[in-house]
XYZ file of C-alpha atoms in Angstrom:
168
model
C 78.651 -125.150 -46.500
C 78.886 -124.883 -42.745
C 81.635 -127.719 -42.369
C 83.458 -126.270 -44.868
C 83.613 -122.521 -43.392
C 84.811 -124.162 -39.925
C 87.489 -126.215 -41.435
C 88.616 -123.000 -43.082
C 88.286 -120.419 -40.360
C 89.967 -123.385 -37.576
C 92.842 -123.159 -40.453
C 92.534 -119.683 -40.035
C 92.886 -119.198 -36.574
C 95.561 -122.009 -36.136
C 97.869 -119.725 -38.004
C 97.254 -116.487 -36.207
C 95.613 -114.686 -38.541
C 91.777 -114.757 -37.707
C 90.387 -113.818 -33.858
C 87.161 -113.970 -32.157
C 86.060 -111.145 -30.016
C 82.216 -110.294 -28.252
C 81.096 -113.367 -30.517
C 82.784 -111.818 -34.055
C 85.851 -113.242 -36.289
C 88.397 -110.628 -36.420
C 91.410 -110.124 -38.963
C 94.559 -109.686 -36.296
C 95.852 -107.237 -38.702
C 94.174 -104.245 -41.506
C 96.494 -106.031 -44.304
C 94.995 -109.290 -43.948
C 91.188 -107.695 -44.297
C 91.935 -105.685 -46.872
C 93.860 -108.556 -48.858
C 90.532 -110.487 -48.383
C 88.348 -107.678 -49.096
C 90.309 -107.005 -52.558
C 89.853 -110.536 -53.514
C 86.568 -110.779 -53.425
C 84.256 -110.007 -56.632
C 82.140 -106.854 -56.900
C 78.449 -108.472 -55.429
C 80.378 -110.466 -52.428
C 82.633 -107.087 -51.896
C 79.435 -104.830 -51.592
C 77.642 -106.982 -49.192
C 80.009 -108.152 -46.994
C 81.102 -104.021 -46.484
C 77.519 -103.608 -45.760
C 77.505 -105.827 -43.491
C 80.872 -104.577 -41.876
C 79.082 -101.318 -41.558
C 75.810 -102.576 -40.167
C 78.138 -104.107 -37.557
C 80.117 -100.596 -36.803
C 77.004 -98.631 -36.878
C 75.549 -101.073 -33.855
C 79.161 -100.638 -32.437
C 78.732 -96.660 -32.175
C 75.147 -96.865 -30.431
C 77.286 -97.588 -27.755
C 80.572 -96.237 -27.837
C 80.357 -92.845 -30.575
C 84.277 -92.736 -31.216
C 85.283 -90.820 -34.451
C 87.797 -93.554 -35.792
C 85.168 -96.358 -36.078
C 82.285 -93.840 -37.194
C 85.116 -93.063 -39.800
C 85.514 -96.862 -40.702
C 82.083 -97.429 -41.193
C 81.584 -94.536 -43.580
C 84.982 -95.952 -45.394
C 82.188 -99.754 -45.630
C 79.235 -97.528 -46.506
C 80.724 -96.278 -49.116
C 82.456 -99.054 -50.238
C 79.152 -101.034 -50.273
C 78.052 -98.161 -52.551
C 75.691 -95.928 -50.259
C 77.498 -92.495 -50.072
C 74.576 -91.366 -48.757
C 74.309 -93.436 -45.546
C 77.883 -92.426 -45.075
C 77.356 -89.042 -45.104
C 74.550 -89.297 -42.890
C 76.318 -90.865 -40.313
C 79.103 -88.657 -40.249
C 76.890 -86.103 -39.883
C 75.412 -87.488 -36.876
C 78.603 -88.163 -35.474
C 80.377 -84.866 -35.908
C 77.069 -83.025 -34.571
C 78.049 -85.623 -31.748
C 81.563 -84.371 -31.427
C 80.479 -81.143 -31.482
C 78.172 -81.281 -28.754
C 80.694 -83.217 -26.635
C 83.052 -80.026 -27.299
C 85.534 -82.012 -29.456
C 85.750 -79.271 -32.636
C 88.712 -80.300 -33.881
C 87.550 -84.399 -34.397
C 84.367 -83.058 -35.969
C 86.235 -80.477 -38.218
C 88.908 -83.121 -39.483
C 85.461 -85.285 -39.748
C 83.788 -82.970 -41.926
C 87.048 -82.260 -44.094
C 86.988 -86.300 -44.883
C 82.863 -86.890 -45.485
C 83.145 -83.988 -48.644
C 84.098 -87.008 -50.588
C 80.252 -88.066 -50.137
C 78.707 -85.398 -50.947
C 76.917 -85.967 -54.395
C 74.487 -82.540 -54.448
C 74.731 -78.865 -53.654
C 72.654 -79.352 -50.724
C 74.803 -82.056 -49.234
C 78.058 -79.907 -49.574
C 76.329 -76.969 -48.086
C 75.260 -78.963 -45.326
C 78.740 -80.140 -44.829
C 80.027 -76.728 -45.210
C 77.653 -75.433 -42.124
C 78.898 -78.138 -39.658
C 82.396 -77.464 -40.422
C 81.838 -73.653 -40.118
C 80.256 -74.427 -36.751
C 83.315 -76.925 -35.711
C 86.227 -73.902 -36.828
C 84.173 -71.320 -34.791
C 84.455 -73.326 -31.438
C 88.497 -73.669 -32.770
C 88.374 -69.802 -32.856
C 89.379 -70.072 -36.673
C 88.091 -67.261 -37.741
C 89.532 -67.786 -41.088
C 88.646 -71.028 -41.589
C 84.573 -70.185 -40.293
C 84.316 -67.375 -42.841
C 85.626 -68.912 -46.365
C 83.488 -72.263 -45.293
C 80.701 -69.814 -45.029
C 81.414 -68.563 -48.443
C 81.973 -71.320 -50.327
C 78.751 -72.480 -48.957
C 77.094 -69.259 -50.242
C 78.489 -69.794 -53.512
C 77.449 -73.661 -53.821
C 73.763 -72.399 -52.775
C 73.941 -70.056 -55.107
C 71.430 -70.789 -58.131
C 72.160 -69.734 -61.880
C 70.171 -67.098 -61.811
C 72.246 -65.144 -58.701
C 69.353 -66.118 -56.337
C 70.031 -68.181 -52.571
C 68.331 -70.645 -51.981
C 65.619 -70.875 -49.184
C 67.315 -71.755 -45.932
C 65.745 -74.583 -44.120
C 64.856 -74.125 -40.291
C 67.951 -76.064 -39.017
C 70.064 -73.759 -40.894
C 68.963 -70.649 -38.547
């Protein structure tokens, strides 16, 4: 109930652990949200991180930083959509890319593999990273992303797959 949730979040903030800022509560400290988050059951736990990344993702409309892009993929994922967390990483490192900031988008791309659930995903993955190590002159790194993206597009029968446009 309403009463109830003031009573507890005036307790809250009374001992210094709760703030509000631009009209949000706030945990003062990463231990005390992910105490809270661990304590809460499996429904509660997926929506409140969606709602923790709805609230990021409005957050990087207006300021595209790679540590709270980052965060939000961390609640995406946590709410169980690896999908909309690799999409938005994507976004973002094309983002860092195009602000010249190759080495945020390649560390950015190294971290999103962990949503990648098909071949196309990784490949996709594989092309922005081989794009980000280019403008880092690693010459290295560019060509054995490039081949380990042939060999994920690679079908059974030794064939490529098509390329799409945006791959050109």
């Amino acid at each position: 109930p309403p009463h109830a949730t003031a009573s507890a979040l005036s307790e809250l903030e009374v001992a210094g652990l709760i703030t509000s800022r631009d009209g949000r509560v706030c945990c003062r400290h990463d231990l005390i949200a992910d105490a809270v988050m661990r304590g809460l059951g499996g429904t509660l736990g997926s929506y409140m991180h969606r709602r923790c990344a709805v609230v990021l993702d409005q957050e990087l409309r207006s300021s595209p930083v790679a540590s709270i892009a980052w965060d939000c993929a961390l609640h995406w994922d946590a709410a169980d959509e690896p999908t909309r967390a690799l999409e938005l990483t994507g976004l973002i490192i094309d983002r860092l890319l195009s602000l010249g900031l190759p080495k945020a988008a390649a560390d950015l791309c190294q971290r999103s593999e962990r949503y990648c659930r098909t071949r196309a995903q990784h490949a996709d993955r594989l092309w922005r990273l081989s794009r980000a190590r280019r403008l880092l002159y690693d010459w290295d790194g560019v060509v054995n992303s490039l081949i380990e993206r042939r060999e994920i597009l690679n079908t059974n029968d030794g064939q490529l797959e098509k390329y799409t446009e945006g791959d050109i």
